[in-house]
Amino acid sequence: MTADLLAPLDLAFWNIESDRHPMHLGALGVFSAHSPTAGAHAADLLAARAAAVPGLRMRIRDVWQPPDLLRPLAFGGATREPDPGFDPLNHVRLHAPTGDFHAAAGRLMERPLERGRPPWEAHVLPGEDGVSFAVLFKFHHALADGLRALKLAAGILDPVDLPERGPRPIEPPRGLLPDVRKLPGLLRGAVSDVGRALDIGASVALSTLGIRTSSALTAEPSGTRRTAGVVLDIDDVHRVRKAVGGTVNDVLIAVVAGALRRWLDERGDGSEGVAPRALIPVSRRRPRTAQPQGNRLSGYLIRLPVDDPDPVSRLDTVRTAMLRNKDAGPDRGAGAVALLADHVPALGHRLGGPLVGQAARLWFDILVTSVPLPGLGLRLGGHPLTEVYPFAPLAPGQSLAVAISTYRGRVHYGLVADARAVPDLDALARAVTDEVETLIAACDP
């Protein structure tokens, strides 16, 4: 693989990071084991296979000179390039047996990835019970989004037939001046971009008005992390969807709103008047066409109806908000701020990264994201993957993020929190389970 410049959004993720706010994605996979040595065998397999996956050899290197005269604005950017000193043993680590995979994962999620080498790690956690082990994968958001992280992880699991999306098209080189034949279209695009930016800016300003956000969702960064997981039966989710309407995703988001209500009331913070802004990332990858390495993300921004006491009404509010976002499209609205990264020069990302990170709390209050997983069963060393919890990075000033994946008939919620601000994350996890039961009861005739 050859070096390529980081896309603007990747560069933003690279520069937003700080010691207290690492910008890596995570996934905790739990495997059933045939023997107490299965974890050690899994670590050996991961290290042996990593050397053969080109994407895992890629490091990110800062650029302080333009790569060529045709790309002068790359100054201050970064490239993704092969690491000549790549050693899988620097990335795959076997830990002592543990009786609590999530406690171990929380401590490991605190630690930023080493920026001088390919920014990923696989931590193997043998279970004290001898019949299970877990693997925590960490990928920097500048190296991979959720879909690409999945493909990289799949490359070091047992072979599985994943659907191909076709070859990446060759992009023409970018010159100092555009092709004059394309100027009319480019000018129309520029005007459209200006209009889109104004729409996004106005939507962001409006989104900050009028409704209280609980202090439990905001915190001064402590650099600590805690994780928790919840497993639901997808049939229960479909049961609610068929009774009330909407999509599976609408139900899963409404469950988050109801769980937050329960949790805030139980901890004494109160849910009255609380409607936090939830950022719902939206992939802009085109299926079966190009598959660039960089992040291709926009987003929807909705108010979670935490203050509504009626679970069915909460779901209806979420469904209406999501329909409104979908009608407008992912390129406009407050959730589409990530698209503006394309119009910032590399040096602007370098100098403005810390400010952008701190501004996240002005834009949204909680991240709720879905991570796609294949329907086929995954294995490592012949040991089946039974649970998988995705983890999203925390934005500066925020104390909680929620990631959701569906795998083989079950929904997995992965919760990540600032451990100091949210010492009772397990209580929120229980509230997720209780909310599903409440929704089912509300939908029964």
C-alpha atoms as one frame of an Amber mdcrd trajectory, in Angstrom:
protein
   0.000   0.000   0.000   1.153   3.530  -0.769   0.823   6.721   1.256  -2.299
   8.864   0.876  -3.398  12.097   2.479  -5.913  11.891   5.284  -9.367  13.077
   4.275 -10.469  16.284   6.037 -12.757  14.528   8.523 -10.040  11.983   9.374
  -7.638  14.857   9.935 -10.170  16.517  12.228 -10.417  13.341  14.337  -6.598
  13.129  14.461  -6.267  16.702  15.724  -9.207  16.747  18.144  -7.581  14.043
  20.259  -6.027  14.789  23.625  -4.722  12.661  26.486  -8.059  12.946  28.261
 -10.124  12.458  25.113  -8.685   9.667  22.977 -10.439   9.390  19.613 -10.509
   5.645  19.148 -13.436   3.355  18.440 -13.704   0.124  20.368 -15.463  -3.231
  20.215 -15.509  -5.842  22.951 -16.104  -9.310  21.541 -16.850 -12.198  23.891
 -16.029 -15.719  22.680 -16.940 -19.082  24.143 -13.823 -21.137  24.897 -13.032
 -24.831  24.794 -10.194 -24.612  27.321  -8.466 -22.174  29.721  -5.657 -21.713
  27.159  -8.006 -20.529  24.397  -7.232 -16.863  25.101  -3.479 -17.357  24.731
  -4.027 -19.255  21.494  -6.270 -16.431  20.248  -3.562 -13.838  20.960  -1.042
 -15.876  18.958  -3.458 -16.108  16.039  -4.212 -12.377  16.050  -0.530 -11.465
  16.015   0.269 -13.957  13.258  -2.597 -12.805  11.044  -2.127  -9.053  11.561
   1.064  -9.037   9.520  -0.913 -10.129   6.443  -3.575  -7.372   6.643  -2.232
  -4.299   4.793  -4.586  -1.856   6.507  -3.192  -2.798   9.911   0.323  -1.804
   8.823  -0.682   1.812   8.149   0.576   4.549  10.449  -0.388   8.231  10.380
   2.415  10.713   9.859   2.171  14.504  10.097   2.989  16.500   6.980   4.871
  19.764   7.386   5.902  20.137   3.756   3.559  19.967   0.764   3.888  16.499
  -0.842   4.038  18.201  -4.249   3.310  21.522  -5.908  -0.149  20.377  -6.894
  -1.240  20.009  -3.267   0.128  23.027  -1.388  -2.825  23.060   1.014  -1.684
  19.705   2.411   0.800  21.604   4.610  -0.068  20.806   8.214  -2.018  17.704
   7.235  -1.159  14.034   7.669  -0.707  10.955   5.529  -1.668   7.345   6.012
   1.350   5.251   5.010   2.925   1.819   5.613   5.018   1.552   8.773   8.409
   0.078   7.805   8.980  -1.098  11.379   5.557  -2.693  11.874   5.563  -5.412
  14.546   2.229  -7.088  15.386   3.483  -7.845  18.898   3.317  -4.107  19.624
  -0.427  -4.207  18.984  -1.697  -7.569  20.274  -1.536  -8.030  24.037  -2.502
 -10.927  26.270  -3.713  -9.948  29.747  -4.179 -11.831  32.993  -7.513 -13.633
  33.483 -10.387 -11.439  34.610 -13.863 -12.010  35.959 -15.241  -8.735  34.563
 -14.601  -8.033  30.890 -16.251  -4.605  31.013 -14.183  -3.411  33.977 -11.028
  -4.355  32.101 -12.306  -2.800  28.871 -13.047   0.493  30.606  -9.488   0.803
  31.882  -8.083  -0.053  28.457 -10.353   2.427  26.677  -8.817   5.202  28.790
  -5.414   4.809  27.179  -4.745   6.730  23.954  -3.245   4.744  21.105   0.429
   5.197  20.321   0.525   7.858  17.588   3.956   6.907  16.274   2.837   3.501
  14.970  -0.309   2.080  13.339  -3.078   3.302  15.675  -4.875   0.100  16.628
  -4.666  -2.536  19.363  -6.206  -5.913  20.196  -6.332  -6.820  23.892  -7.067
 -10.467  24.703  -8.785 -10.970  28.076  -9.023 -14.592  29.257 -11.997 -15.281
  31.487 -11.470 -16.541  35.007 -14.210 -19.086  34.337 -12.013 -20.877  31.772
 -14.886 -21.178  29.298 -14.770 -17.716  27.737 -12.397 -14.991  26.653 -12.848
 -11.516  25.220 -10.977  -9.360  22.731 -11.100  -5.577  22.929 -10.292  -4.036
  19.547  -9.317  -0.358  19.434  -9.019   1.595  16.166  -8.313   5.302  15.909
 -11.164   7.138  14.211  -8.642   8.672  11.794  -7.653   5.163  10.678 -11.127
   3.714  10.313 -14.824   4.400  10.720 -17.116   1.672  12.047 -17.444  -0.183
   8.734 -13.739  -0.165   7.952 -12.858  -1.134  11.540 -15.138  -4.125  11.100
 -13.323  -5.182   7.924  -9.912  -4.766   9.573 -10.979  -6.839  12.581 -12.525
  -9.467  10.302  -9.155  -9.778   8.579  -7.600 -11.267  11.704 -10.557 -13.386
  12.788 -11.202 -16.774  11.211 -11.881 -16.487   7.463 -15.454 -15.548   6.606
 -17.059 -14.595   3.301 -17.892 -10.908   3.613 -19.681  -9.233   0.672 -17.402
  -7.260  -1.606 -18.279  -3.682  -2.516 -16.235  -3.437  -5.679 -12.872  -1.842
  -6.493 -12.016   1.664  -5.465 -12.153   3.978  -8.503  -9.021   5.836  -9.519
  -9.339   9.520  -8.762  -7.691  12.023 -11.103  -4.869  14.147  -9.631  -5.866
  17.496  -8.222  -4.175  20.459  -9.830  -3.790  24.047  -8.720  -6.598  25.115
 -11.055  -9.735  23.193 -11.961 -10.484  22.045 -15.481 -12.171  25.046 -17.157
 -14.734  22.709 -18.712 -15.957  21.898 -15.236 -16.201  25.474 -13.964 -19.976
  25.908 -14.368 -20.633  22.774 -12.344 -17.976  23.719  -9.800 -19.477  27.173
  -9.379 -22.915  25.703  -8.875 -21.388  23.331  -6.334 -19.698  26.201  -4.509
 -22.971  28.123  -4.310 -24.688  24.980  -3.064 -21.952  24.492  -0.458 -22.431
  28.040   0.800 -26.173  27.491   1.103 -25.618  24.186   2.877 -23.176  25.786
   5.311 -25.675  28.540   6.122 -28.414  25.966   6.684 -26.179  23.922   8.968
 -25.061  26.972  10.923 -28.618  28.199  11.437 -29.747  24.724  12.516 -26.913
  24.461  15.037 -27.849  27.837  16.508 -31.513  26.853  16.798 -30.650  23.500
  18.352 -29.071  25.190  21.365 -32.232  27.040  22.340 -34.998  26.378  24.756
 -34.666  22.984  26.459 -32.663  21.930  29.482 -29.885  19.360  29.203 -29.096
  17.297  32.283 -25.754  17.964  33.936 -25.321  14.188  34.121 -24.502  14.225
  30.392 -21.792  16.869  30.667 -18.578  16.777  32.652 -15.139  18.238  32.875
 -12.855  15.559  31.439 -11.206  13.240  33.931  -9.538  10.962  31.387 -11.176
   7.924  33.018 -13.506   5.468  31.276 -16.112   2.932  32.271 -17.994   0.590
  29.939 -21.150  -1.492  30.230 -23.164  -3.666  27.895 -26.781  -4.694  27.403
 -28.149  -7.520  25.236 -31.707  -7.477  23.882 -33.624  -9.957  21.754 -34.235
  -8.495  18.279 -37.644 -10.209  18.261 -38.709  -7.975  21.157 -37.651  -4.905
  19.175 -39.638  -6.076  16.141 -42.610  -6.740  18.395 -42.621  -3.092  19.453
 -42.003  -1.859  15.917 -44.907  -3.835  14.473 -47.282  -2.661  17.196 -46.388
   1.041  17.140 -44.724   1.663  13.772 -41.430   3.196  12.758 -38.130   1.461
  12.128 -35.945  -0.770  14.251 -33.558   2.159  14.657 -36.405   4.377  15.896
 -37.207   1.821  18.596 -33.564   1.503  19.644 -33.179   5.277  19.950 -36.442
   5.579  21.884 -35.136   2.926  24.289 -32.145   5.209  24.974 -34.491   8.112
  25.722 -36.583   6.038  28.130 -33.526   4.564  29.832 -32.077   8.040  30.378
 -35.361   9.125  31.961 -35.336   6.201  34.406 -31.667   6.679  35.213 -31.888
  10.437  35.816 -34.919  10.046  38.064 -33.359   7.200  40.054 -30.110   9.080
  40.665 -32.028  12.179  41.776 -31.124  14.479  38.884 -34.678  14.547  37.577
 -35.913  14.273  33.989 -38.417  17.135  33.975 -37.783  19.442  31.030 -34.805
  17.383  29.829 -34.518  16.788  26.074 -30.837  16.312  25.213 -29.611  16.695
  21.642 -28.582  13.314  20.283 -26.236  13.092  17.313 -27.108  10.104  15.109
 -24.204   9.512  12.676 -25.156   8.654   9.089 -22.768   6.901   6.716 -22.351
   8.572   3.325 -20.636   5.590   1.737 -22.300   4.427  -1.444 -23.000   0.697
  -1.357 -21.343  -1.413  -4.050 -19.227   1.485  -5.291 -16.214   3.302  -3.914
 -14.757   2.279  -0.591 -12.344   5.018   0.443 -10.333   4.464   3.592 -11.437
   7.739   5.134 -14.533   8.531   7.156 -17.619   9.376   5.101 -20.011  10.610
   7.752 -22.805  13.082   8.220 -25.457  12.971  10.908 -28.943  13.711  12.137
 -29.588  15.734  15.279 -32.726  15.034  17.302 -34.071  15.959  20.715 -34.491
  12.856  22.861 -37.893  13.133  24.608 -36.496  12.205  28.021 -39.055  14.435
  29.758 -42.057  12.593  28.246 -43.516  10.052  30.745 -45.301   7.997  28.043
 -43.066   5.333  26.395 -45.215   5.090  23.246 -45.313   8.866  22.931 -41.510
   8.943  23.251 -41.210   6.473  20.384 -43.621   8.511  18.255 -41.575  11.664
  18.909 -38.357   9.906  17.872 -39.999   8.484  14.747 -41.326  11.911  13.713
 -37.946  13.554  14.276 -36.104  10.899  12.272 -38.588  11.177   9.394 -38.069
  14.937   9.364 -34.292  14.455   9.218 -34.546  11.872   6.446 -36.802  14.126
   4.385 -34.242  16.937   4.658 -31.385  14.535   3.884 -28.008  14.028   5.596
 -26.378  17.017   3.891 -28.272  19.741   5.733 -29.278  20.430   9.295 -27.350
  20.688  12.537 -26.231  17.051  12.421 -24.318  17.629   9.186 -21.575  19.756
  10.767 -19.020  17.039   9.935 -19.442  17.898   6.238 -17.928  21.323   6.831
 -14.592  19.628   7.532 -14.157  19.224   3.769 -13.907  23.004   3.373 -11.205
  23.600   5.997  -7.536  23.512   4.871  -5.223  21.048   6.587  -3.470  23.722
   8.629  -6.864  24.950   9.818  -7.592  21.486  11.224  -4.163  21.440  12.848
  -4.574  24.789  14.585  -8.301  24.613  15.234  -8.588  20.987  16.351  -8.610
  21.683  20.112 -11.237  24.414  19.689 -13.417  22.177  17.534 -13.219  19.441
  20.152 -14.276  21.800  22.921 -17.160  23.059  20.761 -18.728  19.597  20.583
 -20.717  20.240  23.778 -22.331  23.247  22.046 -23.404  21.063  19.144 -24.787
  17.891  20.761 -25.157  16.303  24.204 -24.924  12.577  23.533 -23.842  10.348
  20.667 -26.114   7.448  19.693 -24.625   5.450  16.832 -25.289   2.129  15.098
 -22.443  -0.138  13.969 -23.172  -2.667  11.176 -22.177  -6.289  11.686 -22.366
  -9.246   9.283 -25.132 -11.764   9.749 -22.656 -14.630   9.532 -21.216 -16.105
  12.718 -17.686 -14.907  13.496 -15.025 -17.098  15.108 -11.483 -16.854  16.401
  -9.443 -20.027  16.545 -12.681 -21.920  16.075 -14.257 -20.276  19.115 -17.611
 -18.614  18.288 -18.251 -14.952  18.942 -21.275 -14.814  21.261 -21.477 -11.118
  22.212 -20.095  -7.935  20.688 -20.338  -4.467  22.268 -19.326  -1.453  20.157
 -17.836   1.577  21.908 -17.801   5.137  20.580 -15.315   7.847  21.605 -16.428
  10.506  24.067 -16.456  14.090  22.854 -14.771  16.662  25.119 -17.141  17.873
  27.808 -19.506  14.931  27.442 -19.855  12.069  29.873 -21.734   9.386  27.915
 -21.862   7.783  24.444 -24.038   4.925  23.185 -23.233   2.529  20.339 -25.560
  -0.220  19.104 -24.995  -3.309  16.970 -27.191  -6.206  15.920 -25.568  -9.629
  15.703 -27.261 -12.957  15.073 -30.680 -12.080  16.406 -29.571  -9.989  19.369
 -29.076  -6.263  19.883 -25.983  -5.183  21.817 -25.769  -1.758  23.462 -22.221
  -0.627  24.242 -22.122   2.183  26.814 -19.015   4.313  27.381 -18.831   6.952
  30.106 -16.423   9.159  31.966 -15.901   6.954  35.027 -15.700   9.863  37.442
 -18.822  11.602  36.129 -20.866   8.387  35.729 -19.871   5.909  38.444 -23.330
   4.299  38.165 -23.167   3.264  34.502 -24.460  -0.204  35.408 -27.675   1.443
  36.608 -28.144   2.971  33.154 -27.551  -0.454  31.598 -30.313  -1.921  33.776
 -32.587   0.947  32.763 -32.143  -0.029  29.088 -33.447  -3.534  29.848 -36.323
  -2.155  31.932 -37.316   0.265  29.178 -37.674  -2.505  26.614 -39.923  -4.429
  28.988 -41.998  -1.283  29.523 -42.379  -0.736  25.791 -43.457  -4.331  25.252
 -46.036  -4.054  28.018 -47.317  -0.775  26.566 -47.743  -2.390  23.151 -49.626
  -5.457  24.354 -53.374  -5.273  23.768
